[in-house]
Amino acid sequence: MSENKGKEVAIPVPWGTVAAQSWGDGQGEKWLLIHGWLDNSNSFHYLAPLLSQRGDTVIAIDLPGSGHSSWLPQGLMYHDLEFLGAIHRVIKYLKWVEFGLIGHSLGGGLALTYAATFPEQVTHLIMLDITYLPVRPLTPPQFQLRIRQAIESIELAEAKFGTGNGKVYKTKEDVRDRMMQPPVYLRFQDEGVLETYTPESADILLERGLKEVEGGFVLRRDIRLVLPSIHHIDWNDQREQAKEIKCPHLIIEASKGPKSKFAHSMYDIYRLNPKFKQVDIEGLHHVHLNQHQTVNKVIMDFLDECDRNKKAKL
């Protein structure tokens, strides 16, 4: 796996650092890559080096609390929307004026919201098996219940784990076996998701997401990331932000990924953008890792088409 590793980057933020990997320093496009919930920047193990071979500059971040990035200070909750602030700090640090965004799952939703909020900065938007910014799993939609569960959950987590990572696993294989079991919320959807990774994909993410401790191994991610979120974007706001995407926009949807009626309803809005393209691929939610060659070809063909269209207008 080491041949695909990027150069380690540590971007200073007020609570520590946002860790990242970088590939390439060419004169082509600039790309920021954002991984999904509970993953890390190794999510783009195959795609990032390929983009750099085009002469592009690629930065794949570990979101706060994930991978090698700093955790938020003790006592605070993670709000997925506040990841956008961390992303903006990264962009400001890099001094990027224009760049493309690629995100998987939660990362794709974050990329969408960032592109809608700062449209003058984003040249391309590529979303992998997601069409909107999802609600963090196990978060109740009802206002009072959501707030109560978020507050009580962090109290319980602090009492049980303190500031630790959570469960200690005896071997790396034990961790992989746990990863291969999809979260409960996926299994009980209308179209139950019974798997998301292949063993090879899980190993790629664990290479960056695992830490050895006394007695075995722990996942590097902050346990607070799995707790219910205290707030999320209203559905109407999600639809409105979709109207703001005017740049070339690609969504790749995996046939066996998580589905929802709301997610598919977003396509009617996206199709108002003449630069929008949707591609369906047979595969699991982590299709960009499991079937990277197929996904990467779709992305590269899309970028080649964008380049041709751009040149045709010059």
PDB file of C-alpha atoms in Angstrom:
ATOM      1  CA  MET A   1       0.000   0.000   0.000  1.00  0.00           C
ATOM      2  CA  SER A   2       2.914   2.341   0.670  1.00  0.00           C
ATOM      3  CA  GLU A   3       3.466   3.158  -3.003  1.00  0.00           C
ATOM      4  CA  ASN A   4       0.173   5.043  -3.058  1.00  0.00           C
ATOM      5  CA  LYS A   5       0.815   7.054   0.085  1.00  0.00           C
ATOM      6  CA  GLY A   6       0.921  10.806  -0.177  1.00  0.00           C
ATOM      7  CA  LYS A   7       3.240  13.216   1.552  1.00  0.00           C
ATOM      8  CA  GLU A   8       2.135  13.924   5.122  1.00  0.00           C
ATOM      9  CA  VAL A   9       0.829  17.443   5.738  1.00  0.00           C
ATOM     10  CA  ALA A  10      -0.201  19.018   9.071  1.00  0.00           C
ATOM     11  CA  ILE A  11      -2.374  22.123   8.706  1.00  0.00           C
ATOM     12  CA  PRO A  12      -2.562  24.262  11.868  1.00  0.00           C
ATOM     13  CA  VAL A  13      -5.991  25.025  13.333  1.00  0.00           C
ATOM     14  CA  PRO A  14      -6.872  26.543  16.734  1.00  0.00           C
ATOM     15  CA  TRP A  15      -7.456  23.128  18.365  1.00  0.00           C
ATOM     16  CA  GLY A  16      -4.384  21.409  16.863  1.00  0.00           C
ATOM     17  CA  THR A  17      -3.886  20.227  13.284  1.00  0.00           C
ATOM     18  CA  VAL A  18      -5.879  18.906  10.352  1.00  0.00           C
ATOM     19  CA  ALA A  19      -3.796  16.061   8.970  1.00  0.00           C
ATOM     20  CA  ALA A  20      -3.698  15.432   5.244  1.00  0.00           C
ATOM     21  CA  GLN A  21      -1.875  13.633   2.487  1.00  0.00           C
ATOM     22  CA  SER A  22      -0.693  15.435  -0.638  1.00  0.00           C
ATOM     23  CA  TRP A  23       0.194  14.226  -4.113  1.00  0.00           C
ATOM     24  CA  GLY A  24       1.705  16.224  -6.960  1.00  0.00           C
ATOM     25  CA  ASP A  25       2.588  19.870  -7.295  1.00  0.00           C
ATOM     26  CA  GLY A  26       1.810  20.371 -10.958  1.00  0.00           C
ATOM     27  CA  GLN A  27       0.301  23.284 -12.825  1.00  0.00           C
ATOM     28  CA  GLY A  28      -3.023  21.568 -13.447  1.00  0.00           C
ATOM     29  CA  GLU A  29      -6.187  21.482 -11.339  1.00  0.00           C
ATOM     30  CA  LYS A  30      -6.176  21.608  -7.548  1.00  0.00           C
ATOM     31  CA  TRP A  31      -8.288  19.046  -5.724  1.00  0.00           C
ATOM     32  CA  LEU A  32      -9.480  18.714  -2.134  1.00  0.00           C
ATOM     33  CA  LEU A  33     -10.669  15.202  -1.248  1.00  0.00           C
ATOM     34  CA  ILE A  34     -13.003  14.580   1.708  1.00  0.00           C
ATOM     35  CA  HIS A  35     -13.640  11.113   3.128  1.00  0.00           C
ATOM     36  CA  GLY A  36     -16.840   9.690   4.587  1.00  0.00           C
ATOM     37  CA  TRP A  37     -18.088   9.166   8.135  1.00  0.00           C
ATOM     38  CA  LEU A  38     -15.567   7.334  10.356  1.00  0.00           C
ATOM     39  CA  ASP A  39     -13.113   6.839   7.455  1.00  0.00           C
ATOM     40  CA  ASN A  40      -9.890   8.740   6.740  1.00  0.00           C
ATOM     41  CA  SER A  41      -7.863  10.128   3.832  1.00  0.00           C
ATOM     42  CA  ASN A  42      -6.796   6.633   2.759  1.00  0.00           C
ATOM     43  CA  SER A  43     -10.302   6.488   1.282  1.00  0.00           C
ATOM     44  CA  PHE A  44      -8.645   8.004  -1.821  1.00  0.00           C
ATOM     45  CA  HIS A  45      -5.755   5.550  -1.870  1.00  0.00           C
ATOM     46  CA  TYR A  46      -6.307   4.810  -5.566  1.00  0.00           C
ATOM     47  CA  LEU A  47      -7.828   8.016  -6.893  1.00  0.00           C
ATOM     48  CA  ALA A  48      -5.433  10.635  -5.487  1.00  0.00           C
ATOM     49  CA  PRO A  49      -2.242   9.335  -7.178  1.00  0.00           C
ATOM     50  CA  LEU A  50      -4.132   9.025 -10.463  1.00  0.00           C
ATOM     51  CA  LEU A  51      -5.231  12.662 -10.316  1.00  0.00           C
ATOM     52  CA  SER A  52      -1.660  13.744  -9.617  1.00  0.00           C
ATOM     53  CA  GLN A  53      -0.538  11.899 -12.755  1.00  0.00           C
ATOM     54  CA  ARG A  54      -2.639  14.381 -14.742  1.00  0.00           C
ATOM     55  CA  GLY A  55      -0.338  17.099 -13.423  1.00  0.00           C
ATOM     56  CA  ASP A  56      -2.833  18.090 -10.716  1.00  0.00           C
ATOM     57  CA  THR A  57      -2.234  18.953  -7.059  1.00  0.00           C
ATOM     58  CA  VAL A  58      -4.200  16.771  -4.657  1.00  0.00           C
ATOM     59  CA  ILE A  59      -4.849  17.154  -0.928  1.00  0.00           C
ATOM     60  CA  ALA A  60      -6.867  14.490   0.926  1.00  0.00           C
ATOM     61  CA  ILE A  61      -7.709  15.482   4.494  1.00  0.00           C
ATOM     62  CA  ASP A  62      -8.521  13.581   7.657  1.00  0.00           C
ATOM     63  CA  LEU A  63     -11.602  15.305   9.055  1.00  0.00           C
ATOM     64  CA  PRO A  64     -11.272  16.488  12.684  1.00  0.00           C
ATOM     65  CA  GLY A  65     -11.406  13.515  15.037  1.00  0.00           C
ATOM     66  CA  SER A  66     -10.478  11.061  12.248  1.00  0.00           C
ATOM     67  CA  GLY A  67      -7.232   9.549  11.034  1.00  0.00           C
ATOM     68  CA  HIS A  68      -4.229  11.582  12.182  1.00  0.00           C
ATOM     69  CA  SER A  69      -6.146  14.834  12.727  1.00  0.00           C
ATOM     70  CA  SER A  70      -6.525  16.413  16.158  1.00  0.00           C
ATOM     71  CA  TRP A  71      -9.636  15.731  18.176  1.00  0.00           C
ATOM     72  CA  LEU A  72     -11.819  18.588  19.345  1.00  0.00           C
ATOM     73  CA  PRO A  73     -11.222  19.718  22.953  1.00  0.00           C
ATOM     74  CA  GLN A  74     -12.784  17.673  25.727  1.00  0.00           C
ATOM     75  CA  GLY A  75     -16.395  18.527  26.477  1.00  0.00           C
ATOM     76  CA  LEU A  76     -17.341  19.608  22.955  1.00  0.00           C
ATOM     77  CA  MET A  77     -19.659  17.813  20.528  1.00  0.00           C
ATOM     78  CA  TYR A  78     -18.942  17.160  16.868  1.00  0.00           C
ATOM     79  CA  HIS A  79     -21.387  18.896  14.529  1.00  0.00           C
ATOM     80  CA  ASP A  80     -21.016  17.745  10.938  1.00  0.00           C
ATOM     81  CA  LEU A  81     -21.772  21.246   9.680  1.00  0.00           C
ATOM     82  CA  GLU A  82     -18.797  22.593  11.616  1.00  0.00           C
ATOM     83  CA  PHE A  83     -16.526  20.393   9.505  1.00  0.00           C
ATOM     84  CA  LEU A  84     -17.149  23.039   6.837  1.00  0.00           C
ATOM     85  CA  GLY A  85     -15.291  25.550   8.983  1.00  0.00           C
ATOM     86  CA  ALA A  86     -12.308  23.205   9.182  1.00  0.00           C
ATOM     87  CA  ILE A  87     -12.405  22.711   5.413  1.00  0.00           C
ATOM     88  CA  HIS A  88     -12.445  26.478   4.895  1.00  0.00           C
ATOM     89  CA  ARG A  89      -9.424  26.869   7.205  1.00  0.00           C
ATOM     90  CA  VAL A  90      -7.570  24.291   5.102  1.00  0.00           C
ATOM     91  CA  ILE A  91      -8.361  26.186   1.897  1.00  0.00           C
ATOM     92  CA  LYS A  92      -7.218  29.481   3.426  1.00  0.00           C
ATOM     93  CA  TYR A  93      -3.979  27.875   4.628  1.00  0.00           C
ATOM     94  CA  LEU A  94      -3.282  26.447   1.162  1.00  0.00           C
ATOM     95  CA  LYS A  95      -4.045  29.856  -0.407  1.00  0.00           C
ATOM     96  CA  TRP A  96      -6.155  28.179  -3.067  1.00  0.00           C
ATOM     97  CA  VAL A  97      -8.380  30.481  -5.104  1.00  0.00           C
ATOM     98  CA  GLU A  98     -10.092  27.812  -7.261  1.00  0.00           C
ATOM     99  CA  PHE A  99     -10.189  24.065  -6.832  1.00  0.00           C
ATOM    100  CA  GLY A 100     -12.263  20.948  -7.364  1.00  0.00           C
ATOM    101  CA  LEU A 101     -13.977  18.979  -4.598  1.00  0.00           C
ATOM    102  CA  ILE A 102     -14.373  15.210  -4.396  1.00  0.00           C
ATOM    103  CA  GLY A 103     -16.150  13.573  -1.490  1.00  0.00           C
ATOM    104  CA  HIS A 104     -17.418  10.158  -0.518  1.00  0.00           C
ATOM    105  CA  SER A 105     -20.609   9.710   1.546  1.00  0.00           C
ATOM    106  CA  LEU A 106     -20.558  12.353   4.328  1.00  0.00           C
ATOM    107  CA  GLY A 107     -17.570  13.913   2.547  1.00  0.00           C
ATOM    108  CA  GLY A 108     -19.641  14.241  -0.618  1.00  0.00           C
ATOM    109  CA  GLY A 109     -22.381  16.005   1.313  1.00  0.00           C
ATOM    110  CA  LEU A 110     -19.833  18.367   2.848  1.00  0.00           C
ATOM    111  CA  ALA A 111     -18.395  19.047  -0.608  1.00  0.00           C
ATOM    112  CA  LEU A 112     -21.895  19.861  -1.878  1.00  0.00           C
ATOM    113  CA  THR A 113     -22.592  22.318   0.928  1.00  0.00           C
ATOM    114  CA  TYR A 114     -19.193  23.959   0.536  1.00  0.00           C
ATOM    115  CA  ALA A 115     -19.665  24.309  -3.231  1.00  0.00           C
ATOM    116  CA  ALA A 116     -23.102  25.869  -2.722  1.00  0.00           C
ATOM    117  CA  THR A 117     -21.753  28.247  -0.069  1.00  0.00           C
ATOM    118  CA  PHE A 118     -18.567  29.293  -1.895  1.00  0.00           C
ATOM    119  CA  PRO A 119     -19.485  28.683  -5.564  1.00  0.00           C
ATOM    120  CA  GLU A 120     -16.883  31.118  -6.885  1.00  0.00           C
ATOM    121  CA  GLN A 121     -14.122  28.853  -5.536  1.00  0.00           C
ATOM    122  CA  VAL A 122     -15.261  25.439  -6.750  1.00  0.00           C
ATOM    123  CA  THR A 123     -14.448  24.421 -10.337  1.00  0.00           C
ATOM    124  CA  HIS A 124     -15.734  20.810 -10.183  1.00  0.00           C
ATOM    125  CA  LEU A 125     -17.882  18.819  -7.771  1.00  0.00           C
ATOM    126  CA  ILE A 126     -17.691  15.018  -7.653  1.00  0.00           C
ATOM    127  CA  MET A 127     -19.825  13.122  -5.136  1.00  0.00           C
ATOM    128  CA  LEU A 128     -19.325   9.404  -4.539  1.00  0.00           C
ATOM    129  CA  ASP A 129     -22.430   7.472  -3.467  1.00  0.00           C
ATOM    130  CA  ILE A 130     -24.221  10.436  -1.898  1.00  0.00           C
ATOM    131  CA  THR A 131     -26.590  13.127  -3.187  1.00  0.00           C
ATOM    132  CA  TYR A 132     -26.994  15.359  -0.122  1.00  0.00           C
ATOM    133  CA  LEU A 133     -25.486  16.077   3.305  1.00  0.00           C
ATOM    134  CA  PRO A 134     -26.841  13.174   5.354  1.00  0.00           C
ATOM    135  CA  VAL A 135     -28.028  13.248   8.939  1.00  0.00           C
ATOM    136  CA  ARG A 136     -25.535  11.534  11.188  1.00  0.00           C
ATOM    137  CA  PRO A 137     -26.739   7.966  11.877  1.00  0.00           C
ATOM    138  CA  LEU A 138     -28.971   7.334  14.891  1.00  0.00           C
ATOM    139  CA  THR A 139     -29.871  11.028  15.136  1.00  0.00           C
ATOM    140  CA  PRO A 140     -33.616  11.464  15.861  1.00  0.00           C
ATOM    141  CA  PRO A 141     -35.384  13.919  13.539  1.00  0.00           C
ATOM    142  CA  GLN A 142     -37.583  15.339  16.331  1.00  0.00           C
ATOM    143  CA  PHE A 143     -36.104  18.535  17.747  1.00  0.00           C
ATOM    144  CA  GLN A 144     -36.391  17.971  21.507  1.00  0.00           C
ATOM    145  CA  LEU A 145     -35.564  14.259  21.316  1.00  0.00           C
ATOM    146  CA  ARG A 146     -32.531  14.987  19.132  1.00  0.00           C
ATOM    147  CA  ILE A 147     -31.127  17.538  21.569  1.00  0.00           C
ATOM    148  CA  ARG A 148     -31.768  15.324  24.576  1.00  0.00           C
ATOM    149  CA  GLN A 149     -30.104  12.287  23.021  1.00  0.00           C
ATOM    150  CA  ALA A 150     -27.095  14.318  21.851  1.00  0.00           C
ATOM    151  CA  ILE A 151     -26.539  15.780  25.327  1.00  0.00           C
ATOM    152  CA  GLU A 152     -27.125  12.540  27.200  1.00  0.00           C
ATOM    153  CA  SER A 153     -25.008  10.513  24.772  1.00  0.00           C
ATOM    154  CA  ILE A 154     -21.919  12.655  25.230  1.00  0.00           C
ATOM    155  CA  GLU A 155     -22.321  12.416  29.011  1.00  0.00           C
ATOM    156  CA  LEU A 156     -22.500   8.625  28.778  1.00  0.00           C
ATOM    157  CA  ALA A 157     -19.509   8.452  26.415  1.00  0.00           C
ATOM    158  CA  GLU A 158     -17.390  10.627  28.699  1.00  0.00           C
ATOM    159  CA  ALA A 159     -18.338   8.504  31.704  1.00  0.00           C
ATOM    160  CA  LYS A 160     -17.494   5.246  29.913  1.00  0.00           C
ATOM    161  CA  PHE A 161     -14.476   6.161  27.791  1.00  0.00           C
ATOM    162  CA  GLY A 162     -13.195   9.465  29.172  1.00  0.00           C
ATOM    163  CA  THR A 163     -11.108  10.938  26.370  1.00  0.00           C
ATOM    164  CA  GLY A 164     -10.196   7.543  24.904  1.00  0.00           C
ATOM    165  CA  ASN A 165     -10.853   5.977  21.522  1.00  0.00           C
ATOM    166  CA  GLY A 166     -13.278   3.338  22.679  1.00  0.00           C
ATOM    167  CA  LYS A 167     -12.936  -0.440  22.566  1.00  0.00           C
ATOM    168  CA  VAL A 168      -9.516  -2.116  22.571  1.00  0.00           C
ATOM    169  CA  TYR A 169      -9.224  -4.982  20.080  1.00  0.00           C
ATOM    170  CA  LYS A 170      -6.700  -7.763  20.634  1.00  0.00           C
ATOM    171  CA  THR A 171      -5.604  -8.039  16.992  1.00  0.00           C
ATOM    172  CA  LYS A 172      -5.806  -6.108  13.735  1.00  0.00           C
ATOM    173  CA  GLU A 173      -7.907  -8.930  12.354  1.00  0.00           C
ATOM    174  CA  ASP A 174     -10.465  -8.382  15.128  1.00  0.00           C
ATOM    175  CA  VAL A 175     -10.796  -4.748  14.091  1.00  0.00           C
ATOM    176  CA  ARG A 176     -11.227  -5.666  10.446  1.00  0.00           C
ATOM    177  CA  ASP A 177     -13.880  -8.250  11.332  1.00  0.00           C
ATOM    178  CA  ARG A 178     -15.793  -5.526  13.206  1.00  0.00           C
ATOM    179  CA  MET A 179     -15.479  -3.126  10.261  1.00  0.00           C
ATOM    180  CA  MET A 180     -16.851  -5.751   7.914  1.00  0.00           C
ATOM    181  CA  GLN A 181     -20.131  -5.698   9.867  1.00  0.00           C
ATOM    182  CA  PRO A 182     -22.198  -2.704   8.662  1.00  0.00           C
ATOM    183  CA  PRO A 183     -23.699  -0.384  11.275  1.00  0.00           C
ATOM    184  CA  VAL A 184     -27.147  -1.319  12.564  1.00  0.00           C
ATOM    185  CA  TYR A 185     -28.785   1.708  10.941  1.00  0.00           C
ATOM    186  CA  LEU A 186     -27.747   0.484   7.475  1.00  0.00           C
ATOM    187  CA  ARG A 187     -28.980  -3.045   8.013  1.00  0.00           C
ATOM    188  CA  PHE A 188     -32.511  -1.930   8.819  1.00  0.00           C
ATOM    189  CA  GLN A 189     -33.094   0.501   5.958  1.00  0.00           C
ATOM    190  CA  ASP A 190     -35.818  -0.193   3.386  1.00  0.00           C
ATOM    191  CA  GLU A 191     -33.157  -1.844   1.236  1.00  0.00           C
ATOM    192  CA  GLY A 192     -30.907  -3.328   3.897  1.00  0.00           C
ATOM    193  CA  VAL A 193     -27.162  -2.822   3.413  1.00  0.00           C
ATOM    194  CA  LEU A 194     -25.382  -5.946   4.621  1.00  0.00           C
ATOM    195  CA  GLU A 195     -21.831  -4.999   3.632  1.00  0.00           C
ATOM    196  CA  THR A 196     -19.836  -1.954   2.586  1.00  0.00           C
ATOM    197  CA  TYR A 197     -16.156  -2.936   2.455  1.00  0.00           C
ATOM    198  CA  THR A 198     -14.119  -5.726   1.002  1.00  0.00           C
ATOM    199  CA  PRO A 199     -11.341  -7.018   3.302  1.00  0.00           C
ATOM    200  CA  GLU A 200      -8.785  -5.249   1.088  1.00  0.00           C
ATOM    201  CA  SER A 201     -10.612  -1.924   1.366  1.00  0.00           C
ATOM    202  CA  ALA A 202     -10.931  -2.272   5.132  1.00  0.00           C
ATOM    203  CA  ASP A 203      -7.182  -2.880   5.397  1.00  0.00           C
ATOM    204  CA  ILE A 204      -6.447   0.271   3.394  1.00  0.00           C
ATOM    205  CA  LEU A 205      -8.492   2.398   5.794  1.00  0.00           C
ATOM    206  CA  LEU A 206      -7.095   0.633   8.867  1.00  0.00           C
ATOM    207  CA  GLU A 207      -3.531   1.333   7.762  1.00  0.00           C
ATOM    208  CA  ARG A 208      -4.177   4.974   8.691  1.00  0.00           C
ATOM    209  CA  GLY A 209      -7.044   4.498  11.109  1.00  0.00           C
ATOM    210  CA  LEU A 210      -5.530   2.079  13.619  1.00  0.00           C
ATOM    211  CA  LYS A 211      -3.288   2.726  16.629  1.00  0.00           C
ATOM    212  CA  GLU A 212      -1.453   0.186  18.782  1.00  0.00           C
ATOM    213  CA  VAL A 213      -1.989   0.530  22.527  1.00  0.00           C
ATOM    214  CA  GLU A 214      -1.380  -1.589  25.597  1.00  0.00           C
ATOM    215  CA  GLY A 215      -3.430  -4.733  25.183  1.00  0.00           C
ATOM    216  CA  GLY A 216      -4.038  -4.450  21.454  1.00  0.00           C
ATOM    217  CA  PHE A 217      -5.336  -1.883  18.975  1.00  0.00           C
ATOM    218  CA  VAL A 218      -7.848   0.971  18.918  1.00  0.00           C
ATOM    219  CA  LEU A 219      -9.419   2.936  16.113  1.00  0.00           C
ATOM    220  CA  ARG A 220      -7.929   6.439  15.868  1.00  0.00           C
ATOM    221  CA  ARG A 221     -11.318   8.069  15.414  1.00  0.00           C
ATOM    222  CA  ASP A 222     -12.851  10.030  18.263  1.00  0.00           C
ATOM    223  CA  ILE A 223     -15.688   8.076  19.871  1.00  0.00           C
ATOM    224  CA  ARG A 224     -17.768  11.296  19.897  1.00  0.00           C
ATOM    225  CA  LEU A 225     -18.122  11.008  16.116  1.00  0.00           C
ATOM    226  CA  VAL A 226     -20.571   8.123  16.509  1.00  0.00           C
ATOM    227  CA  LEU A 227     -22.928  10.014  18.836  1.00  0.00           C
ATOM    228  CA  PRO A 228     -26.207  11.601  17.658  1.00  0.00           C
ATOM    229  CA  SER A 229     -25.738  15.077  16.202  1.00  0.00           C
ATOM    230  CA  ILE A 230     -27.400  18.019  17.925  1.00  0.00           C
ATOM    231  CA  HIS A 231     -28.360  19.674  14.621  1.00  0.00           C
ATOM    232  CA  HIS A 232     -28.448  19.152  10.852  1.00  0.00           C
ATOM    233  CA  ILE A 233     -29.461  21.000   7.693  1.00  0.00           C
ATOM    234  CA  ASP A 234     -33.176  21.368   7.090  1.00  0.00           C
ATOM    235  CA  TRP A 235     -34.447  19.440   4.041  1.00  0.00           C
ATOM    236  CA  ASN A 236     -35.697  22.617   2.359  1.00  0.00           C
ATOM    237  CA  ASP A 237     -32.287  24.220   2.821  1.00  0.00           C
ATOM    238  CA  GLN A 238     -30.731  21.135   1.230  1.00  0.00           C
ATOM    239  CA  ARG A 239     -32.934  21.538  -1.845  1.00  0.00           C
ATOM    240  CA  GLU A 240     -32.124  25.228  -2.074  1.00  0.00           C
ATOM    241  CA  GLN A 241     -28.380  24.636  -1.914  1.00  0.00           C
ATOM    242  CA  ALA A 242     -28.645  22.094  -4.734  1.00  0.00           C
ATOM    243  CA  LYS A 243     -29.858  24.917  -7.008  1.00  0.00           C
ATOM    244  CA  GLU A 244     -26.587  26.788  -6.429  1.00  0.00           C
ATOM    245  CA  ILE A 245     -24.386  24.198  -8.142  1.00  0.00           C
ATOM    246  CA  LYS A 246     -23.428  25.542 -11.557  1.00  0.00           C
ATOM    247  CA  CYS A 247     -19.992  23.958 -12.046  1.00  0.00           C
ATOM    248  CA  PRO A 248     -19.415  20.546 -13.687  1.00  0.00           C
ATOM    249  CA  HIS A 249     -21.027  18.080 -11.293  1.00  0.00           C
ATOM    250  CA  LEU A 250     -20.703  14.292 -11.239  1.00  0.00           C
ATOM    251  CA  ILE A 251     -22.482  11.860  -8.930  1.00  0.00           C
ATOM    252  CA  ILE A 252     -21.492   8.196  -8.930  1.00  0.00           C
ATOM    253  CA  GLU A 253     -24.071   6.018  -7.205  1.00  0.00           C
ATOM    254  CA  ALA A 254     -23.392   2.475  -6.011  1.00  0.00           C
ATOM    255  CA  SER A 255     -26.252   0.027  -6.501  1.00  0.00           C
ATOM    256  CA  LYS A 256     -25.834  -1.503  -3.030  1.00  0.00           C
ATOM    257  CA  GLY A 257     -25.181   1.693  -1.113  1.00  0.00           C
ATOM    258  CA  PRO A 258     -27.638   3.301   1.317  1.00  0.00           C
ATOM    259  CA  LYS A 259     -30.783   4.660  -0.358  1.00  0.00           C
ATOM    260  CA  SER A 260     -33.516   7.105   0.580  1.00  0.00           C
ATOM    261  CA  LYS A 261     -36.430   8.798  -1.145  1.00  0.00           C
ATOM    262  CA  PHE A 262     -35.056  12.209  -0.228  1.00  0.00           C
ATOM    263  CA  ALA A 263     -31.646  11.405  -1.702  1.00  0.00           C
ATOM    264  CA  HIS A 264     -33.148  10.477  -5.068  1.00  0.00           C
ATOM    265  CA  SER A 265     -35.450  13.490  -5.050  1.00  0.00           C
ATOM    266  CA  MET A 266     -32.364  15.698  -5.311  1.00  0.00           C
ATOM    267  CA  TYR A 267     -31.658  14.502  -8.853  1.00  0.00           C
ATOM    268  CA  ASP A 268     -34.529  16.563 -10.299  1.00  0.00           C
ATOM    269  CA  ILE A 269     -32.782  19.695  -9.046  1.00  0.00           C
ATOM    270  CA  TYR A 270     -29.300  18.664 -10.109  1.00  0.00           C
ATOM    271  CA  ARG A 271     -30.495  17.972 -13.654  1.00  0.00           C
ATOM    272  CA  LEU A 272     -31.317  21.669 -14.047  1.00  0.00           C
ATOM    273  CA  ASN A 273     -27.559  22.136 -14.291  1.00  0.00           C
ATOM    274  CA  PRO A 274     -26.509  21.317 -17.889  1.00  0.00           C
ATOM    275  CA  LYS A 275     -23.085  20.305 -16.551  1.00  0.00           C
ATOM    276  CA  PHE A 276     -24.517  17.592 -14.296  1.00  0.00           C
ATOM    277  CA  LYS A 277     -23.898  13.899 -14.891  1.00  0.00           C
ATOM    278  CA  GLN A 278     -25.045  10.827 -12.977  1.00  0.00           C
ATOM    279  CA  VAL A 279     -23.427   7.392 -13.358  1.00  0.00           C
ATOM    280  CA  ASP A 280     -24.726   4.239 -11.659  1.00  0.00           C
ATOM    281  CA  ILE A 281     -22.277   1.457 -10.829  1.00  0.00           C
ATOM    282  CA  GLU A 282     -22.987  -2.010  -9.510  1.00  0.00           C
ATOM    283  CA  GLY A 283     -21.275  -2.272  -6.156  1.00  0.00           C
ATOM    284  CA  LEU A 284     -21.115  -1.535  -2.431  1.00  0.00           C
ATOM    285  CA  HIS A 285     -21.074   1.849  -0.696  1.00  0.00           C
ATOM    286  CA  HIS A 286     -17.255   1.986  -0.766  1.00  0.00           C
ATOM    287  CA  VAL A 287     -17.262   1.299  -4.476  1.00  0.00           C
ATOM    288  CA  HIS A 288     -14.443   3.831  -5.040  1.00  0.00           C
ATOM    289  CA  LEU A 289     -12.161   1.505  -3.070  1.00  0.00           C
ATOM    290  CA  ASN A 290     -13.702  -1.871  -3.858  1.00  0.00           C
ATOM    291  CA  GLN A 291     -13.911  -1.276  -7.629  1.00  0.00           C
ATOM    292  CA  HIS A 292     -11.510   1.598  -7.981  1.00  0.00           C
ATOM    293  CA  GLN A 293     -10.602   0.966 -11.598  1.00  0.00           C
ATOM    294  CA  THR A 294     -14.230   1.277 -12.730  1.00  0.00           C
ATOM    295  CA  VAL A 295     -14.892   4.380 -10.632  1.00  0.00           C
ATOM    296  CA  ASN A 296     -11.619   6.050 -11.570  1.00  0.00           C
ATOM    297  CA  LYS A 297     -12.335   5.573 -15.280  1.00  0.00           C
ATOM    298  CA  VAL A 298     -15.719   7.282 -14.880  1.00  0.00           C
ATOM    299  CA  ILE A 299     -14.059  10.195 -13.089  1.00  0.00           C
ATOM    300  CA  MET A 300     -11.237  10.539 -15.609  1.00  0.00           C
ATOM    301  CA  ASP A 301     -13.661  10.356 -18.554  1.00  0.00           C
ATOM    302  CA  PHE A 302     -15.778  13.051 -16.897  1.00  0.00           C
ATOM    303  CA  LEU A 303     -12.757  15.313 -16.426  1.00  0.00           C
ATOM    304  CA  ASP A 304     -11.617  14.733 -20.011  1.00  0.00           C
ATOM    305  CA  GLU A 305     -15.102  15.703 -21.201  1.00  0.00           C
ATOM    306  CA  CYS A 306     -14.974  18.850 -19.052  1.00  0.00           C
ATOM    307  CA  ASP A 307     -11.604  19.745 -20.579  1.00  0.00           C
ATOM    308  CA  ARG A 308     -12.932  19.246 -24.112  1.00  0.00           C
ATOM    309  CA  ASN A 309     -15.973  21.409 -23.407  1.00  0.00           C
ATOM    310  CA  LYS A 310     -13.778  24.108 -21.941  1.00  0.00           C
ATOM    311  CA  LYS A 311     -11.434  24.161 -24.923  1.00  0.00           C
ATOM    312  CA  ALA A 312     -14.387  24.218 -27.336  1.00  0.00           C
ATOM    313  CA  LYS A 313     -15.565  27.473 -25.779  1.00  0.00           C
ATOM    314  CA  LEU A 314     -12.167  29.175 -26.052  1.00  0.00           C
TER     315      LEU A 314
END
